[in-house]
Short mmCIF file of C-alpha atoms in Angstrom, two decimals:
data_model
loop_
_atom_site.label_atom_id
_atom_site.label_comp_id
_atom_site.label_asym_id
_atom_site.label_seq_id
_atom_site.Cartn_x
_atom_site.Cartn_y
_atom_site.Cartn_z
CA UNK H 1 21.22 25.72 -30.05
CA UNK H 2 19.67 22.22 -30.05
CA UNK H 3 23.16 20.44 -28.54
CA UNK H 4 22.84 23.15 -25.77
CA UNK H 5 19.07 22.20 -25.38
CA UNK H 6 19.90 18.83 -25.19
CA UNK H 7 22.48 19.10 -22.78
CA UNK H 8 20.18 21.22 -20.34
CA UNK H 9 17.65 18.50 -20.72
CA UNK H 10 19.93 15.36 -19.89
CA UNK H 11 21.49 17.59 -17.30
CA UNK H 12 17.92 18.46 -15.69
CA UNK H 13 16.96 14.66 -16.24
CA UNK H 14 20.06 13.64 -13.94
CA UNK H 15 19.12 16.36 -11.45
CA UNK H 16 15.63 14.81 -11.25
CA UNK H 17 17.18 11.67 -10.44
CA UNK H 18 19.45 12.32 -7.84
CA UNK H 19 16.56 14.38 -5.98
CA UNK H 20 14.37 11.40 -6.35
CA UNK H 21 17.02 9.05 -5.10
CA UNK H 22 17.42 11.40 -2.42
CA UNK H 23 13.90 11.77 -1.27
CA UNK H 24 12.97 7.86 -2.27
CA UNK H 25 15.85 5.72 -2.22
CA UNK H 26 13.89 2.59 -2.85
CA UNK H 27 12.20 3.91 -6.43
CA UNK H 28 14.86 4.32 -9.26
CA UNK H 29 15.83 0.52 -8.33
CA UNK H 30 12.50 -1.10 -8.03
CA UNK H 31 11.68 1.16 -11.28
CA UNK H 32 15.06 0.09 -12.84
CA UNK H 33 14.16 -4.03 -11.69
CA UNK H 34 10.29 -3.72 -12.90
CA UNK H 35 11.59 -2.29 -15.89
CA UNK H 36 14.17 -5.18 -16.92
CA UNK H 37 11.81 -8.03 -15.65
CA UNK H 38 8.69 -6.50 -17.74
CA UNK H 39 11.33 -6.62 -20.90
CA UNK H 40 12.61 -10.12 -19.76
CA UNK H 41 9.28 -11.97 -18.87
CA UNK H 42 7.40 -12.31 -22.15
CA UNK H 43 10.45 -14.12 -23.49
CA UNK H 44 10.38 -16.98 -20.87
CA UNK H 45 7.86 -19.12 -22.58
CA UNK H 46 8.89 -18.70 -25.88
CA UNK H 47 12.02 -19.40 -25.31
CA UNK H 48 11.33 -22.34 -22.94
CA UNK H 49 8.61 -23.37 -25.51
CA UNK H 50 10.89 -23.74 -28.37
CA UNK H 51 12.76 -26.03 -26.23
CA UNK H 52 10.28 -28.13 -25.48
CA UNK H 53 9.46 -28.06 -29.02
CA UNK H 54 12.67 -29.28 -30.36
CA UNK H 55 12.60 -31.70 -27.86
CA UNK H 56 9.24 -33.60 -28.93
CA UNK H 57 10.47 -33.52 -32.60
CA UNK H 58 13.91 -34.90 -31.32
CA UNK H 59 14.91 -36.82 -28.57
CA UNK H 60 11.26 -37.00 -26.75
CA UNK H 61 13.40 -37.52 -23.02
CA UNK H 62 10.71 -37.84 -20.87
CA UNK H 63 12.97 -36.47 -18.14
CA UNK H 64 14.73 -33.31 -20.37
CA UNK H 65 10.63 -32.47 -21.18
CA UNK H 66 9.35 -32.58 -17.01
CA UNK H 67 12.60 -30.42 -16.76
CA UNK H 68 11.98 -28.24 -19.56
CA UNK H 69 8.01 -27.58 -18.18
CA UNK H 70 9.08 -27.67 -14.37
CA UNK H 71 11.85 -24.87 -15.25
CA UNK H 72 9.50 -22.80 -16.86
CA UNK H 73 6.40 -22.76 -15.05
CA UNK H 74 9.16 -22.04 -11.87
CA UNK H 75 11.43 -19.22 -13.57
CA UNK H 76 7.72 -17.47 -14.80
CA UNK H 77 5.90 -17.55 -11.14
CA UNK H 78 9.71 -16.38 -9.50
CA UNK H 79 9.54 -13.36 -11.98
CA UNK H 80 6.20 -13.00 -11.32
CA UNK H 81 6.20 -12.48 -8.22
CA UNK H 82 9.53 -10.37 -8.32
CA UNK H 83 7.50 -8.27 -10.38
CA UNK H 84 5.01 -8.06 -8.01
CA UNK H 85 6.62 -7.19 -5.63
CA UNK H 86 8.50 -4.73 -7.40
CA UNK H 87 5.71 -3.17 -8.57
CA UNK H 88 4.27 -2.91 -4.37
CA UNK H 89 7.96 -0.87 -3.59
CA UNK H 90 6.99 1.91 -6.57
CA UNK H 91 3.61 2.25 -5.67
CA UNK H 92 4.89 2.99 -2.15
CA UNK H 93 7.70 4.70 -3.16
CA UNK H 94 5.81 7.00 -5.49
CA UNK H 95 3.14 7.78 -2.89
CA UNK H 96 6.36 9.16 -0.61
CA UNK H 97 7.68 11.29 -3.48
CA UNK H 98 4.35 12.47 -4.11
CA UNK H 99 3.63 13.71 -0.05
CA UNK H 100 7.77 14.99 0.34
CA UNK H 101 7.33 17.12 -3.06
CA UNK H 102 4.03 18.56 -1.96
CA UNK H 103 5.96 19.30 1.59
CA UNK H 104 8.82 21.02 -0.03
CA UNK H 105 6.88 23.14 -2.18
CA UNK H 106 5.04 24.30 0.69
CA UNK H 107 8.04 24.79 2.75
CA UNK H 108 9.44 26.71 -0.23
CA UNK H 109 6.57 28.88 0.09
CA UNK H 110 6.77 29.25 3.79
CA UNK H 111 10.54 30.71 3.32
CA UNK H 112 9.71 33.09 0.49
CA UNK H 113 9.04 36.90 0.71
CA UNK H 114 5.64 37.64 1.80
CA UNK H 115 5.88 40.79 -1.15
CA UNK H 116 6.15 37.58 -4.03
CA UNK H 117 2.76 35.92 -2.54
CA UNK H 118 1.08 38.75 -3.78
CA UNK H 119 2.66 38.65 -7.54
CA UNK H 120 0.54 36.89 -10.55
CA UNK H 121 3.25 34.95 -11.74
CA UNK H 122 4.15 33.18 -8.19
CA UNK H 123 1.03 31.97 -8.05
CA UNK H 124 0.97 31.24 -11.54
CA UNK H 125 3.86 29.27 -11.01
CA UNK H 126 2.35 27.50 -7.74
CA UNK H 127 -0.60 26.61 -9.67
CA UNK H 128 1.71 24.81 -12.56
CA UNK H 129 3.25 22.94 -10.02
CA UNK H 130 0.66 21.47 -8.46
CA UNK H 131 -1.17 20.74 -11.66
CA UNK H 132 1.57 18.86 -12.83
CA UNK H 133 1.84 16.90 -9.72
CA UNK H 134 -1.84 16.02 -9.72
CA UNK H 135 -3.25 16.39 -13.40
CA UNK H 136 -1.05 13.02 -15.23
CA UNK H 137 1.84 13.50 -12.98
CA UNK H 138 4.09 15.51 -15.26
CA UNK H 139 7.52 17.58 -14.33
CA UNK H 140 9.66 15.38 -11.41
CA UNK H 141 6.49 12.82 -10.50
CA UNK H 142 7.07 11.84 -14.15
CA UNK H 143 10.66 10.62 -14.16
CA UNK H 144 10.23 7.07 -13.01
CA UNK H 145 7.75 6.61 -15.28
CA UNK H 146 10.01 7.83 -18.11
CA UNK H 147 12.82 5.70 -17.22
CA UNK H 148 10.94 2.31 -16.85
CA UNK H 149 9.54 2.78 -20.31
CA UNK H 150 12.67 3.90 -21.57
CA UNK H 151 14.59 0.74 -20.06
CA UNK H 152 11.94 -1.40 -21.31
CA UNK H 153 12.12 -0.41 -24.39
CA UNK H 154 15.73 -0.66 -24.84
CA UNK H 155 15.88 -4.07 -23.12
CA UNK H 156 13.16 -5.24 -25.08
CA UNK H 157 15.02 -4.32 -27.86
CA UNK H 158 18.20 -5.78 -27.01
CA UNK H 159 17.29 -9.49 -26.22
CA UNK H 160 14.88 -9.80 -29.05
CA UNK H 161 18.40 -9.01 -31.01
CA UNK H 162 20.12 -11.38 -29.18
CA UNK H 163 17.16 -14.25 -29.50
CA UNK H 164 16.82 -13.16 -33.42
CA UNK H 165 20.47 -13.20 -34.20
CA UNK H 166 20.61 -17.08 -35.10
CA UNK H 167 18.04 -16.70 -37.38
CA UNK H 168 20.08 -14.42 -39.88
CA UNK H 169 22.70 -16.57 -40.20
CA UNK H 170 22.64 -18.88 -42.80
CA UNK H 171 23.22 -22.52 -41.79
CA UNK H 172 25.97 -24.51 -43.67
CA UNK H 173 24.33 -27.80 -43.32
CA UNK H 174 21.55 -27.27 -46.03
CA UNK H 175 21.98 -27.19 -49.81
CA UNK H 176 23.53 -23.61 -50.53
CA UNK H 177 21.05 -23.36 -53.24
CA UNK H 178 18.38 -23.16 -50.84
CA UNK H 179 16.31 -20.04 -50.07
CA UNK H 180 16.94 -20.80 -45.77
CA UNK H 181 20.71 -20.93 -46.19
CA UNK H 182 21.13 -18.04 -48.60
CA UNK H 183 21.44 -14.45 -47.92
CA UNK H 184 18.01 -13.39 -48.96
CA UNK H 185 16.31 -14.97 -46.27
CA UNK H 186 17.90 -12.40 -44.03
CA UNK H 187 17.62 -10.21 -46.30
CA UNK H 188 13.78 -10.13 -46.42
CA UNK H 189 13.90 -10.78 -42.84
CA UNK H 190 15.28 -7.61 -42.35
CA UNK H 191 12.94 -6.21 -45.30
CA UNK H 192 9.69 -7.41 -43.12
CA UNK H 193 10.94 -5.86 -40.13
CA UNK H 194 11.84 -2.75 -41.34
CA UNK H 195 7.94 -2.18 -42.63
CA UNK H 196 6.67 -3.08 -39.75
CA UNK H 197 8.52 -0.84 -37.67
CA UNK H 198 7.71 1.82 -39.84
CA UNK H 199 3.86 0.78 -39.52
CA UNK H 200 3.93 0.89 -35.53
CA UNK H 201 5.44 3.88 -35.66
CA UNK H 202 3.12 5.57 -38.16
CA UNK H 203 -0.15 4.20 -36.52
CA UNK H 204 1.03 4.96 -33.17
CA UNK H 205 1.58 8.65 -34.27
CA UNK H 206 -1.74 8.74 -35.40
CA UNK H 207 -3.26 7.82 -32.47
CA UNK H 208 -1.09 9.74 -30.29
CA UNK H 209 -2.33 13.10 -32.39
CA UNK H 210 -5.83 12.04 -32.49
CA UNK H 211 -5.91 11.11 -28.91
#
């Protein structure tokens, strides 16, 4: 019973889509954009940082350093205002699927049987509608909302993996005896995230419920 829940659910979610991309074609790609520069941004400086880093305890290249600053103060403001402007299309873009989903449930309306405007549940129905449009968005006005948290999530995810990787692996140039270049560094590594995943989780339960 749950795999055929599911499957209505993903199935309903993809419907949503496609009737959002049809009424707004602009907002599942600005929403899909904001969400993978929002995951992306926050690891421009430190990754830029530790660069400049390594190069003041190495080389200290005056040149490789105005690069190293130059690049990253340009790559943040480009994303930045990328973001921006990504941000300007959803707001838009929401507004218009907003107005054509109020006009299609009144045109819905318009074309129904005069004998089911006078029924309790159509207008208990109509009333769910537009308190999901206009109390917190819920239902269809919710999608994009869902998806950009849901791609930022899994981005996020993703290149802190890929930035974290090198930092598992022991490194062959150090005494083997050494607590960096064994196993147990990752190994507690792994440990330390682990608990504080489990921590986020729990607290952000908690607030959720209490909330």
């Amino acid at each position: 019973m749950k795999s055929v829940g599911s499957k209505r659910q993903f199935k309903s979610f993809f419907r949503a889509l496609r009737m959002i991309q049809n009424m707004t074609p602009l907002l599942i790609p600005a929403t899909v954009l904001n969400a993978l520069l929002q995951s992306f941004m926050p690891f421009i400086p430190i990754f830029m940082t530790a660069r400049i880093i390594d190069e003041l305890f190495g080389a200290r290249s005056v040149a490789r350093l105005s690069l190293l600053v130059v690049s990253t103060i340009v790559l943040s403001f480009i994303v930045f205002l990328i973001l921006k402007g990504t941000e300007r299309i959803k707001e838009i873009s929401n507004q218009r699927l907003f107005y054509l989903g109020k006009y299609e449930m009144d045109r819905l309306i318009l074309r129904t049987n005069y004998e089911n405007t006078e029924k309790p549940r159509f207008h208990l129905r109509k009333q769910k509608i537009e308190d999901a449009s206009i109390i917190g968005k819920r239902g269809i006005w919710r999608i994009p909302d869902l998806l950009e948290r849901t791609l930022t999530s899994f981005c996020t995810v993703v290149i802190s993996i890929i930035l974290a990787y090198p930092t598992f692996i022991p490194s062959k140039s150090q005494n083997a005896t050494s607590f960096e270049s064994s196993i147990w560094q990752s190994i507690v590594l792994i440990i330390l995230i682990i608990l504080s995943s489990c921590y986020s989780l729990f607290s952000n339960s908690r607030f959720s419920k209490n909330f």
